[in-house]
mmCIF file of C-alpha atoms and ligand atoms in Angstrom:
data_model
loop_
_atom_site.group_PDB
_atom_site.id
_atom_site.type_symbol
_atom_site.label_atom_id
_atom_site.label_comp_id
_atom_site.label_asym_id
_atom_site.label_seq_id
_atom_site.Cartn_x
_atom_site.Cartn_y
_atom_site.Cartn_z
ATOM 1 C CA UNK N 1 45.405 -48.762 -8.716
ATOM 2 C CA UNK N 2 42.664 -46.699 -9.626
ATOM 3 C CA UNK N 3 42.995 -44.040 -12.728
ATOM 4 C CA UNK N 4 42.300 -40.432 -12.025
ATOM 5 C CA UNK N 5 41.461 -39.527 -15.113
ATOM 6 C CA UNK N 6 38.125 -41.421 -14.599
ATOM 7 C CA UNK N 7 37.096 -39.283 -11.806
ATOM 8 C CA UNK N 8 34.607 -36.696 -11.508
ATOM 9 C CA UNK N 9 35.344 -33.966 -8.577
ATOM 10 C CA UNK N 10 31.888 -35.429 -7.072
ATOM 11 C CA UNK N 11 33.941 -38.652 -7.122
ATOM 12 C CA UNK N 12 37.024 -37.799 -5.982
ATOM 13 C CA UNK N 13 35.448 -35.840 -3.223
ATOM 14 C CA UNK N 14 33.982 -38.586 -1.995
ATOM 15 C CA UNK N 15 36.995 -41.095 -1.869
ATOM 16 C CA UNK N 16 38.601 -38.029 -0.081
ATOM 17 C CA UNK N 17 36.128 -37.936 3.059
ATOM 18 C CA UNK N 18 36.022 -41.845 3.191
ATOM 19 C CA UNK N 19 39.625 -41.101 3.706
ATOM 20 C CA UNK N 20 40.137 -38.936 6.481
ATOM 21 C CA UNK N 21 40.688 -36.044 4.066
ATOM 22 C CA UNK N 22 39.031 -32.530 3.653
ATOM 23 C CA UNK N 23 37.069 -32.871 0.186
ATOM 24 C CA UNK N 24 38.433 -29.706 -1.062
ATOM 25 C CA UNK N 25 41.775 -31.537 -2.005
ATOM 26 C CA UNK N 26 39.657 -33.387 -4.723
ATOM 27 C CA UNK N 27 39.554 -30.154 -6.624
ATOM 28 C CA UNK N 28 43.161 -29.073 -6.056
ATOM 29 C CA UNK N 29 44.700 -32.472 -7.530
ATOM 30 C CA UNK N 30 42.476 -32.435 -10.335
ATOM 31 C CA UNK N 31 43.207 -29.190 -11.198
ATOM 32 C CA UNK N 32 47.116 -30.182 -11.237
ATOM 33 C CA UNK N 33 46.504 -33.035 -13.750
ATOM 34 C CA UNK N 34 44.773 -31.140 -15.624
ATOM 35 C CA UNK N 35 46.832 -28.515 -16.088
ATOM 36 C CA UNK N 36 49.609 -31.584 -16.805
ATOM 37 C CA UNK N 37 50.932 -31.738 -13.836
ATOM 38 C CA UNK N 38 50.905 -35.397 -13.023
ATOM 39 C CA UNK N 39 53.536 -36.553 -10.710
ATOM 40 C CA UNK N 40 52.518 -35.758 -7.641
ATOM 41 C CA UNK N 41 55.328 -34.740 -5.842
ATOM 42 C CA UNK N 42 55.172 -31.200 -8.184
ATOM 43 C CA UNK N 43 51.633 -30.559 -6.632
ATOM 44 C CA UNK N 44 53.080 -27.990 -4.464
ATOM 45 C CA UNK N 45 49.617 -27.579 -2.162
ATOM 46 C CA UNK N 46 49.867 -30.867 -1.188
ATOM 47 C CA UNK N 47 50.979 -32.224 2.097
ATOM 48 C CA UNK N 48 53.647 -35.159 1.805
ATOM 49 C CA UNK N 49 51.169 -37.186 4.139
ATOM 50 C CA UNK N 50 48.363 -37.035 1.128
ATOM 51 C CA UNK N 51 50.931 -37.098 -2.000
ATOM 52 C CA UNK N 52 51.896 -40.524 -0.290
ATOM 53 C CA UNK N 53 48.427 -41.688 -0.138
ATOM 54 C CA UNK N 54 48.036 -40.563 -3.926
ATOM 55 C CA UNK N 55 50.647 -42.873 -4.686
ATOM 56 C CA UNK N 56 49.729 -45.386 -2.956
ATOM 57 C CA UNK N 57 46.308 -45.579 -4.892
ATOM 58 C CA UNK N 58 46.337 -43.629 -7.543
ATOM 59 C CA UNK N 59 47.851 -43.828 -11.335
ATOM 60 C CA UNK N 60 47.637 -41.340 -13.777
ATOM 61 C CA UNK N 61 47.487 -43.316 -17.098
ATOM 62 C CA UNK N 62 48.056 -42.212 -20.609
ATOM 63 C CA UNK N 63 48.163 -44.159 -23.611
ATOM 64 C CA UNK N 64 51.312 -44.070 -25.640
ATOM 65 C CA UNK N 65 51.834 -42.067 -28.560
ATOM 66 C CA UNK N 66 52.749 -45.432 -31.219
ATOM 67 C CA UNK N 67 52.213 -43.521 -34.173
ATOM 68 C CA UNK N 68 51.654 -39.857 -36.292
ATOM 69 C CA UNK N 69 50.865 -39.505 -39.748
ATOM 70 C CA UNK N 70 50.439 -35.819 -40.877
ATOM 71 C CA UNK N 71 48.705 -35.213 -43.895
ATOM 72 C CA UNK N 72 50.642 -33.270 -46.783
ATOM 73 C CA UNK N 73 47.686 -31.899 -48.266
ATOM 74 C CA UNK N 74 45.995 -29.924 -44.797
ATOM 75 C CA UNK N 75 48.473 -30.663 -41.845
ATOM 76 C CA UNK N 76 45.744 -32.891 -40.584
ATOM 77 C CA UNK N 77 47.220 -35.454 -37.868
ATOM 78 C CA UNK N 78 46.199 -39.001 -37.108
ATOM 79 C CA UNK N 79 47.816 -40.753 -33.787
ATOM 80 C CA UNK N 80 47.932 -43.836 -33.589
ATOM 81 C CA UNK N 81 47.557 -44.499 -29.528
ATOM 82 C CA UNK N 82 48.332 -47.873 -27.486
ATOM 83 C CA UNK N 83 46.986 -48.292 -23.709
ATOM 84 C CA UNK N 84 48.595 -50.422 -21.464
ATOM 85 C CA UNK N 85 46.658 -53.872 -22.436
ATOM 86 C CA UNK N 86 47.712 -53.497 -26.124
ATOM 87 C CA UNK N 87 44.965 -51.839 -27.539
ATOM 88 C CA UNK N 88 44.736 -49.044 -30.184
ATOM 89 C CA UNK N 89 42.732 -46.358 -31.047
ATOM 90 C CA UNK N 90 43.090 -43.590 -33.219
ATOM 91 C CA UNK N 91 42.915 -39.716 -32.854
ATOM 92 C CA UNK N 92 42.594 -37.342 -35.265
ATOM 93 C CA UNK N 93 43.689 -33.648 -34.918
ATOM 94 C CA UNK N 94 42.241 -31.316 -37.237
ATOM 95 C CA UNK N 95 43.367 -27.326 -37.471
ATOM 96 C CA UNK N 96 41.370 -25.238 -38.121
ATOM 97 C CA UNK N 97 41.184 -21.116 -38.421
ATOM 98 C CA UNK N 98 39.237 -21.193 -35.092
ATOM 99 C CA UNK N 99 41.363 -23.491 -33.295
ATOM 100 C CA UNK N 100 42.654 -27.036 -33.584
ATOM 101 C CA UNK N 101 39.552 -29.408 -33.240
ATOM 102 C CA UNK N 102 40.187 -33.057 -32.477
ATOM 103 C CA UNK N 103 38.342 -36.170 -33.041
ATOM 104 C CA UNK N 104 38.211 -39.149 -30.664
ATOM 105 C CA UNK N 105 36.999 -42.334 -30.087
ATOM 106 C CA UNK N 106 34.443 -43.818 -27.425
ATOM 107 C CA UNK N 107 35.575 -47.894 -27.837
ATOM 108 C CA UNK N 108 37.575 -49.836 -29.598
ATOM 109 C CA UNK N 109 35.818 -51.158 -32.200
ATOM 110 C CA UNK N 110 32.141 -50.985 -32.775
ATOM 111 C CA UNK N 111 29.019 -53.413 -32.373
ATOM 112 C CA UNK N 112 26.970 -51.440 -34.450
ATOM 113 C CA UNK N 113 27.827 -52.844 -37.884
ATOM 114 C CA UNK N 114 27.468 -49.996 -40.307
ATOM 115 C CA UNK N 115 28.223 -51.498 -43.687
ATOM 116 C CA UNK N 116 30.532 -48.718 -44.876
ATOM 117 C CA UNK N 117 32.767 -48.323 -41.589
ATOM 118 C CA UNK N 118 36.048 -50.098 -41.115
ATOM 119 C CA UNK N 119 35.972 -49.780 -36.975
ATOM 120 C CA UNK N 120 33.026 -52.326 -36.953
ATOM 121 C CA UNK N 121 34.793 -54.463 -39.053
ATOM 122 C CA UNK N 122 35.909 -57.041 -36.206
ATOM 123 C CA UNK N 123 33.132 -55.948 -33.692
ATOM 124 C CA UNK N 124 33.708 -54.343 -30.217
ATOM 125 C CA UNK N 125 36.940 -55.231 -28.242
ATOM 126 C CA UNK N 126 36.005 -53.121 -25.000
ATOM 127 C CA UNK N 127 34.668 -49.542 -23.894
ATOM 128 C CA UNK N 128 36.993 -47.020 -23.124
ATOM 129 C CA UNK N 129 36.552 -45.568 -19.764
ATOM 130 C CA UNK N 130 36.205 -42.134 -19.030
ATOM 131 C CA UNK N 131 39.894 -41.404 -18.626
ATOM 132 C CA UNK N 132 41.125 -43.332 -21.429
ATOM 133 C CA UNK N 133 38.546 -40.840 -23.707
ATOM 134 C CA UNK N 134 40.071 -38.352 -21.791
ATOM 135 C CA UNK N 135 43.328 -39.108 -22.398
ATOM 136 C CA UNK N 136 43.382 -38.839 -26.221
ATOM 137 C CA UNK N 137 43.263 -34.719 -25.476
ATOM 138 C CA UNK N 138 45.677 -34.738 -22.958
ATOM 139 C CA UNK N 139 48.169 -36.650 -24.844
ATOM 140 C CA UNK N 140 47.957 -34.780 -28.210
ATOM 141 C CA UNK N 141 47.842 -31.706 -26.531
ATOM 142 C CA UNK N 142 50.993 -32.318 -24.502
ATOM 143 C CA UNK N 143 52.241 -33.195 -28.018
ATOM 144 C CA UNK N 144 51.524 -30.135 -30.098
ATOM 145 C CA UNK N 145 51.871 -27.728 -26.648
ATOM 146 C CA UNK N 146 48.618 -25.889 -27.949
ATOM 147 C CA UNK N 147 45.313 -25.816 -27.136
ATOM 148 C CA UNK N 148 42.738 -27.950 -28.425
ATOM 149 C CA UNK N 149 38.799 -25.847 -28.199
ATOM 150 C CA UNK N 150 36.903 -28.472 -30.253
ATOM 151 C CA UNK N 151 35.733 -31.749 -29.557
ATOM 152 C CA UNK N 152 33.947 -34.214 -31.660
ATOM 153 C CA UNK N 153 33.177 -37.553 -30.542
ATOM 154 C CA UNK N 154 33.124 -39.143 -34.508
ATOM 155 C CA UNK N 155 35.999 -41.558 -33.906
ATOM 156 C CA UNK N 156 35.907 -45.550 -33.356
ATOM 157 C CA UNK N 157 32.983 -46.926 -31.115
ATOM 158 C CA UNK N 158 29.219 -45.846 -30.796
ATOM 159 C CA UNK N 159 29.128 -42.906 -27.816
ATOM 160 C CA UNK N 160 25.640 -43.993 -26.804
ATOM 161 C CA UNK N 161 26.732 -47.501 -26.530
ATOM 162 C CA UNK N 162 29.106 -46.927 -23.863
ATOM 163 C CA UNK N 163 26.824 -44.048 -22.553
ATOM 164 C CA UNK N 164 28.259 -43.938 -18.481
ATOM 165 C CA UNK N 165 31.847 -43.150 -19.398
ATOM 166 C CA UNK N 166 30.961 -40.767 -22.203
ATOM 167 C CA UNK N 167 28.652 -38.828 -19.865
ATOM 168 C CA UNK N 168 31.136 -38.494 -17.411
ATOM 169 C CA UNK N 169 33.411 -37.850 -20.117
ATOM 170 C CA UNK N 170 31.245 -34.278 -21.117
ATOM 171 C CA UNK N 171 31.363 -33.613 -17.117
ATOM 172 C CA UNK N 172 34.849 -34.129 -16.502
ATOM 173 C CA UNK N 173 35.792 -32.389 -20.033
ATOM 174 C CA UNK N 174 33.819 -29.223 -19.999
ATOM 175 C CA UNK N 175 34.588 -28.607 -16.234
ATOM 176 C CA UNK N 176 36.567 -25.907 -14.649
ATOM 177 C CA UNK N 177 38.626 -27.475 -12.801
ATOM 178 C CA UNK N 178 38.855 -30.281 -15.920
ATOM 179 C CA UNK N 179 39.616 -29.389 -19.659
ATOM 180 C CA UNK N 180 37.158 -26.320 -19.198
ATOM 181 C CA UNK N 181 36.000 -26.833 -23.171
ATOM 182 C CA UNK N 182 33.061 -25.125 -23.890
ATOM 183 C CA UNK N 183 30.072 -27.567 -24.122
ATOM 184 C CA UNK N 184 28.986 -25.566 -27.368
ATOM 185 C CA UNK N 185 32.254 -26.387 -28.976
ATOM 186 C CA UNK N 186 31.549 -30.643 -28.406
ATOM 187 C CA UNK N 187 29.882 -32.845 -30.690
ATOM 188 C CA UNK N 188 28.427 -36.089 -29.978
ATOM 189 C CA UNK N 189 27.697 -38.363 -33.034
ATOM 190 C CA UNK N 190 25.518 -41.115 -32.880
ATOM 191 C CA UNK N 191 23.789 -43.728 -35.099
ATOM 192 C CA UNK N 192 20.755 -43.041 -33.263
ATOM 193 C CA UNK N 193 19.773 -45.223 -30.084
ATOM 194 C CA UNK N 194 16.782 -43.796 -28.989
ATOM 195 C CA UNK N 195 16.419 -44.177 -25.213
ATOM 196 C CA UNK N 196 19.895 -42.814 -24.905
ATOM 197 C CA UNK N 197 18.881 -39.825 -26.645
ATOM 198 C CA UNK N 198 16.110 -39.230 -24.175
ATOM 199 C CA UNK N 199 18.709 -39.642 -21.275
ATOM 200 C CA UNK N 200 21.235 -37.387 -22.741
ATOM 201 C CA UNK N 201 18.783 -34.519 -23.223
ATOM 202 C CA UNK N 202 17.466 -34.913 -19.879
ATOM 203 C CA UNK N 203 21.206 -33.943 -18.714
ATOM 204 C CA UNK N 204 20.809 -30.670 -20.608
ATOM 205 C CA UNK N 205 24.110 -30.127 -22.072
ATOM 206 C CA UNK N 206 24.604 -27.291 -24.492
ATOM 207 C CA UNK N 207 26.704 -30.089 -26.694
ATOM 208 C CA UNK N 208 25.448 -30.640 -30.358
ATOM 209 C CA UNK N 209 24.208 -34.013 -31.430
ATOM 210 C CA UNK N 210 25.113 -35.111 -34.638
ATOM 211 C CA UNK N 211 22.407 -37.981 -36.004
ATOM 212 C CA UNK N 212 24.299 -40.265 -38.717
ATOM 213 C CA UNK N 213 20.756 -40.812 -40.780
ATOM 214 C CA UNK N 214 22.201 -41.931 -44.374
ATOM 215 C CA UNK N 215 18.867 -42.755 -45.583
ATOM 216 C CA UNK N 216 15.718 -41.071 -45.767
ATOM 217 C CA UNK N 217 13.691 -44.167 -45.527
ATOM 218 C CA UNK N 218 13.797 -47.338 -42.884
ATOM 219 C CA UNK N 219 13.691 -49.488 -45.312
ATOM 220 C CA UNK N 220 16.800 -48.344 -47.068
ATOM 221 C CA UNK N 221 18.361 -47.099 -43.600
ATOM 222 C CA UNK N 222 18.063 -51.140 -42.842
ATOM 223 C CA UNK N 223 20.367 -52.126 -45.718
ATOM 224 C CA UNK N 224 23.491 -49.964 -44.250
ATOM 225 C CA UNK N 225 22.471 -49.819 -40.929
ATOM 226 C CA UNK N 226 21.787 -52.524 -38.449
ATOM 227 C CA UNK N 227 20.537 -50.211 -35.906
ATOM 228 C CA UNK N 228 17.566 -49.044 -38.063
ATOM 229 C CA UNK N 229 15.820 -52.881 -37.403
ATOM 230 C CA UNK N 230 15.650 -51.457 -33.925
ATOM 231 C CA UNK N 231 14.308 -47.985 -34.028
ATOM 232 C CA UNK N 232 13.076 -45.864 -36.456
ATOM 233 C CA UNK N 233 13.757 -42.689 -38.544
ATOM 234 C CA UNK N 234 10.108 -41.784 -36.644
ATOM 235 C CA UNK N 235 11.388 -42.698 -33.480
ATOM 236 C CA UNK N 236 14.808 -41.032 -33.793
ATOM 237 C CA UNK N 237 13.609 -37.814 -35.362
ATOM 238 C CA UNK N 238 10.624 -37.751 -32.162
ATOM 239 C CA UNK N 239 13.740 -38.089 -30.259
ATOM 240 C CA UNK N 240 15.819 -35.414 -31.713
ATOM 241 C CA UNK N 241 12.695 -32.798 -30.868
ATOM 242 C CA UNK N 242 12.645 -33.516 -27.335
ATOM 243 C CA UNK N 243 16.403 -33.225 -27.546
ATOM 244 C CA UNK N 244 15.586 -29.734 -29.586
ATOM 245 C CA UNK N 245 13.123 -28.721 -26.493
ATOM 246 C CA UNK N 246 15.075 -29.463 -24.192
ATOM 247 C CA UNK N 247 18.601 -28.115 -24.678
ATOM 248 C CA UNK N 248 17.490 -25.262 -27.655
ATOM 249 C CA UNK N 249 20.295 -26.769 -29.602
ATOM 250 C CA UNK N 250 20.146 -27.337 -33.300
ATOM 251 C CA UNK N 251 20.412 -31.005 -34.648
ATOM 252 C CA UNK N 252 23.354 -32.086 -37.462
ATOM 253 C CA UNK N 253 22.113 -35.222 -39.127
ATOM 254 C CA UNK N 254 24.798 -36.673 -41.076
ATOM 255 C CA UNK N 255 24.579 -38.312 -44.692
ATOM 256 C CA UNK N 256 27.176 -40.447 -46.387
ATOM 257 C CA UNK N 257 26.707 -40.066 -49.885
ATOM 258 C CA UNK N 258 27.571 -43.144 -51.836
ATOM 259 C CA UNK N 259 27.418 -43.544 -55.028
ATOM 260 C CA UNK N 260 24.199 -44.946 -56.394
ATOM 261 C CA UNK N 261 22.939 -46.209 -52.623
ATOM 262 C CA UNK N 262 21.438 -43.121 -51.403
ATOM 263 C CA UNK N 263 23.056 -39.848 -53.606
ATOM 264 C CA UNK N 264 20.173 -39.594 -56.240
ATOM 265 C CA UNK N 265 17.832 -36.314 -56.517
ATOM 266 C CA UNK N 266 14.613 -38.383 -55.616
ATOM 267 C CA UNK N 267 16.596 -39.533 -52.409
ATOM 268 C CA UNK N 268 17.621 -35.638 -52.004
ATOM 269 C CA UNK N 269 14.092 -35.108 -52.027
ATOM 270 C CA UNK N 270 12.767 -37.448 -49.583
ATOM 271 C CA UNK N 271 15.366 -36.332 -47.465
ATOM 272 C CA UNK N 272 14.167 -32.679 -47.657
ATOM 273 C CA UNK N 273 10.383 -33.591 -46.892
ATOM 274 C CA UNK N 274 11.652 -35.613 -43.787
ATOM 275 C CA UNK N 275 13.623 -33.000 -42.105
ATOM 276 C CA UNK N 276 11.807 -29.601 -43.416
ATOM 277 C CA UNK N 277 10.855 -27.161 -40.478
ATOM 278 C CA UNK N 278 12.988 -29.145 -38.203
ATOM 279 C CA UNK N 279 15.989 -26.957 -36.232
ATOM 280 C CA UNK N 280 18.571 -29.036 -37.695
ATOM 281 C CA UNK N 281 21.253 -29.102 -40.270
ATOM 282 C CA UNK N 282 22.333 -31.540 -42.670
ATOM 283 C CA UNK N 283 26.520 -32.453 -43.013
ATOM 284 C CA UNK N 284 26.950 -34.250 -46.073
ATOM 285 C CA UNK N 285 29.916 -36.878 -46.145
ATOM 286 C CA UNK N 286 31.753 -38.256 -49.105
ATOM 287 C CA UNK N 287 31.748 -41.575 -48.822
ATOM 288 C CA UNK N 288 35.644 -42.360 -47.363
ATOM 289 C CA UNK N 289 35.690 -45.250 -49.536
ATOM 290 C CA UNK N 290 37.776 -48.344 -47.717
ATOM 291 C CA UNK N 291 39.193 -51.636 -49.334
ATOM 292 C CA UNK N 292 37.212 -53.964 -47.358
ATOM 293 C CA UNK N 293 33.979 -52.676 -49.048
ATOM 294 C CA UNK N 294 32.445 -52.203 -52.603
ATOM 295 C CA UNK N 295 30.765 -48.459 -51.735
ATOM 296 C CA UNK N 296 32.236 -45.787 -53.744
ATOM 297 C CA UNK N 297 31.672 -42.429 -53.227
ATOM 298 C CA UNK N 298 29.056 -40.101 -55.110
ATOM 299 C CA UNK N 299 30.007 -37.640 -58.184
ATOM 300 C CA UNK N 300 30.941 -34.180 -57.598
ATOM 301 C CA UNK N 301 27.828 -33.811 -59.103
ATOM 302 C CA UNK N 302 25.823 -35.558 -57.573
ATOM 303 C CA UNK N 303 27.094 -34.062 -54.528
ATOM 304 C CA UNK N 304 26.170 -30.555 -56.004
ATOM 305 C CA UNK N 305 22.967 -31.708 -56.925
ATOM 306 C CA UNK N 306 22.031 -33.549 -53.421
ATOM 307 C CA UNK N 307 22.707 -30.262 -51.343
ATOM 308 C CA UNK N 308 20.906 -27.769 -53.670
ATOM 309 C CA UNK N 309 18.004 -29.870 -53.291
ATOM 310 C CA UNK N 310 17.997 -29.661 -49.803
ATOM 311 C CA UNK N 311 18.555 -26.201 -49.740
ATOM 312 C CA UNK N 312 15.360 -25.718 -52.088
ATOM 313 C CA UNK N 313 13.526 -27.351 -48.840
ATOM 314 C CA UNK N 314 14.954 -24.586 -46.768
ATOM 315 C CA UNK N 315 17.353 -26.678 -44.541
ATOM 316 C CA UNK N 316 20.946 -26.038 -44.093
ATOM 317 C CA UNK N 317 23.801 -28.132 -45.784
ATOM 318 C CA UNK N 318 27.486 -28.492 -45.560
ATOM 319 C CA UNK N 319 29.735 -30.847 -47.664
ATOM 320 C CA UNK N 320 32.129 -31.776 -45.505
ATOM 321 C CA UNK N 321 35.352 -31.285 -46.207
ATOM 322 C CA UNK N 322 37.874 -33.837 -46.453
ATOM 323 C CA UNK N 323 40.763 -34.016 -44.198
ATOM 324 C CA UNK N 324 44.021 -35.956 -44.508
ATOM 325 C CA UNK N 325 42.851 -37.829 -47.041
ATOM 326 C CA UNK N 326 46.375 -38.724 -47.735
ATOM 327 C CA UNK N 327 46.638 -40.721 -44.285
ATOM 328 C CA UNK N 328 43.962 -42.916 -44.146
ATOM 329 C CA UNK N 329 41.493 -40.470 -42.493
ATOM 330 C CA UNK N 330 38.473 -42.578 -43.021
ATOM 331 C CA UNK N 331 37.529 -43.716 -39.357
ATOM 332 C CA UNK N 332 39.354 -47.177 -38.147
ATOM 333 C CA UNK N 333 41.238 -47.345 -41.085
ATOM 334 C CA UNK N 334 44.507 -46.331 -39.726
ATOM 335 C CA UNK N 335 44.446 -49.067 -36.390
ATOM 336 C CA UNK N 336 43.221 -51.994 -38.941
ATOM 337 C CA UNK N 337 46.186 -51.231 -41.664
ATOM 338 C CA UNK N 338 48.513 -50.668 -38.827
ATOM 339 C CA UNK N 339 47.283 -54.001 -37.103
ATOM 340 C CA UNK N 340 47.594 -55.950 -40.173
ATOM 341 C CA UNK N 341 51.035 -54.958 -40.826
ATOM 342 C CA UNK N 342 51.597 -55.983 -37.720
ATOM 343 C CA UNK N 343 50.585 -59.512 -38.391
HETATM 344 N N1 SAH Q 401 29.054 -44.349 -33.973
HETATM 345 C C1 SAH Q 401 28.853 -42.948 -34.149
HETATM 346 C C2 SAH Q 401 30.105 -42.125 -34.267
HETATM 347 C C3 SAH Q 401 31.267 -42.650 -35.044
HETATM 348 S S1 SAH Q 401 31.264 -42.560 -36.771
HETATM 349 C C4 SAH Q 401 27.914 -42.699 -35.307
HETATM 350 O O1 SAH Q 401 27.475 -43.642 -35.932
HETATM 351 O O2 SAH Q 401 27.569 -41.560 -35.546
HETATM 352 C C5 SAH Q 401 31.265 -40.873 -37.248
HETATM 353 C C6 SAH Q 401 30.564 -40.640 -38.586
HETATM 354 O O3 SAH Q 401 31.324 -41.167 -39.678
HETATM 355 C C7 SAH Q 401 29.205 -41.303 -38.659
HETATM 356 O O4 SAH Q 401 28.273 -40.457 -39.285
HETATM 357 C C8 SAH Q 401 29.495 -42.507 -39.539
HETATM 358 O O5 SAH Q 401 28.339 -43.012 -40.112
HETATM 359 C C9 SAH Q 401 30.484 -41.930 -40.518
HETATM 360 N N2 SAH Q 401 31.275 -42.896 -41.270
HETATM 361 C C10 SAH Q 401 31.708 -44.104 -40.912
HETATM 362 N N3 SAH Q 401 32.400 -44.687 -41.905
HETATM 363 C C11 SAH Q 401 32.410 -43.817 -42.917
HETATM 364 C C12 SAH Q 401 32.959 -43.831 -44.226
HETATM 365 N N4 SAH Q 401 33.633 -44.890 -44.684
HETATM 366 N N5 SAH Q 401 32.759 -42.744 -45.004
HETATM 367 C C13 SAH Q 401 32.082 -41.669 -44.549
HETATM 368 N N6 SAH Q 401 31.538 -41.597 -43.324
HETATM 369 C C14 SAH Q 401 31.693 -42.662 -42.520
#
């Protein structure tokens, strides 16, 4: 049985001809599931003939809603989700004034081995396909019966490392006749693997891309990041400007400050020189501080300090706020406490 969650109209067109039907059906059933309508026998422009067919080869799959902790403090939400072969991910659903925002994750787990993340912890089980990313909208939306206009791809898993099923992902999402988000309203965070950069801006989206930099320096990149032993700051940031030139979007690097690792004003500094002039803006990030790590998170002041100094350089900063703090909102946290409760 094949998933239709992890196909594009293009795809689903094509499976349509090769069997014996007009193409144009591609577009109606797709625009029933994704307007939640996925039993098949309530797609009312559908001949009994083709529903049978549908069922014959087609699922609909979405993961099951295990778990959801909402946060006292913010009315942030985390879900806990299970697919069919036992896995779990988490979601996170943020509200917001401008609309409720949700965060989601690419795989489960992570080969990228960030020293201060808990999803990397125990490596990468598997990608998630296109539908299963998919599915983590459809599924909380169902659950909260409101829209969701905001998209950020900052959850378990490195986007770039399972770069097929994301890209599909940003078709299929930002569609018409799919989720019909605005591509302006998605962010894609990565830790920075260069040729994937270049391939992504070559497909033009108007998404952001979000840069997790943490250091201002390769050398001290290298001692929280494994990825910096294979490309550089230089080769990420050259990266970043064709991404710039080609898709007129601005750049978010992200910055984890932790506490005596990278917060100080001569690393604030450093960090200004880098990324002066460039159309970019800088998120700063708390440190979530997590149990299986020593890293503790900067000083208020320090935190104060760090974004006035990059101000002074003329580049844009945010602290980001935290969110659900109360519910273990620190990425993977919430699967590997769940998991080892389990055991
Ligand atoms: N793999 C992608 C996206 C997932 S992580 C990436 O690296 O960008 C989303 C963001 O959260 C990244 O900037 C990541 O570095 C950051 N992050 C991970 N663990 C964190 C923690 N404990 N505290 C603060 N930020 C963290």
């Amino acid at each position: 049985m094949n998933n239709l969650l992890d196909y594009t109209l293009e795809e689903l067109k094509v499976w349509m001809k090769e069997n014996g039907e007009s193409a144009f059906r591609g577009k109606q059933i797709l625009s029933w599931i994704y307007k939640d309508i996925n039993d098949f026998d309530n797609m009312k422009n559908i001949s009994k003939p083709l529903i049978s067919k549908l069922k014959e080869n087609f699922t609909v799959n979405m993961p099951k809603i295990i778990k959801v902790y909402k946060s006292d403090i913010d009315g942030t939400e985390k879900f806990l989700l299970g697919f069919e072969d036992g896995n779990l991910i988490e979601s996170v659903l943020m509200r917001y004034k401008h609309g409720n925002s949700i965060c989601i994750s690419t795989q489960i787990g992570c080969r990228m081995g960030c020293k201060f993340c808990a999803s990397t912890i125990d490596g990468r089980v598997r990608n998630l396909t296109t539908g299963e990313i998919l599915s983590q909208i459809l599924v909380v939306q169902n659950y909260i019966k409101e829209r969701i206009s905001n998209i950020v791809l900052m959850g378990s898993g490195e986007p770039l490392d399972n770069y097929d099923n994301v890209v599909k992902f940003l078709e299929v999402v930002s569609a018409e006749y799919g989720l019909n988000v605005g591509q302006r309203h998605i962010t894609l965070s990565t830790c920075g693997i260069v040729p994937k950069i270049y391939e992504l801006a070559d497909k033009e989206f108007s998404i952001t891309l979000a840069i997790s930099l943490h250091a201002f320096s390769d050398e001290k990149r290298k001692e929280i990041m494994p990825i910096a032993n294979k490309h550089t700051i230089y080769e990420i940031l050259e990266a970043c400007r064709y991404y710039i030139n080609k898709t007129n979007r601005r750049i978010t690097f992200e910055y984890a400050l932790v506490k005596e690792i990278n917060d100080s004003k001569e690393d604030a500094k450093a960090l200004g020189k880098l990324l002066r002039g460039m159309l970019c803006h800088v998120n700063l990030i708390p440190v979530n501080e997590i149990k299986e790590n020593t890293y503790k998170r900067s000083s208020k002041k320090a935190i104060d300090d760090f974004s006035e100094i990059l101000t002074s350089f003329g580049i844009e900063v945010t602290t980001r706020r935290e969110m659900g703090s109360d519910i273990n909102a620190a990425c993977g946290q919430l699967r590997r406490s769940y998991i080892e409760t389990q055991e």
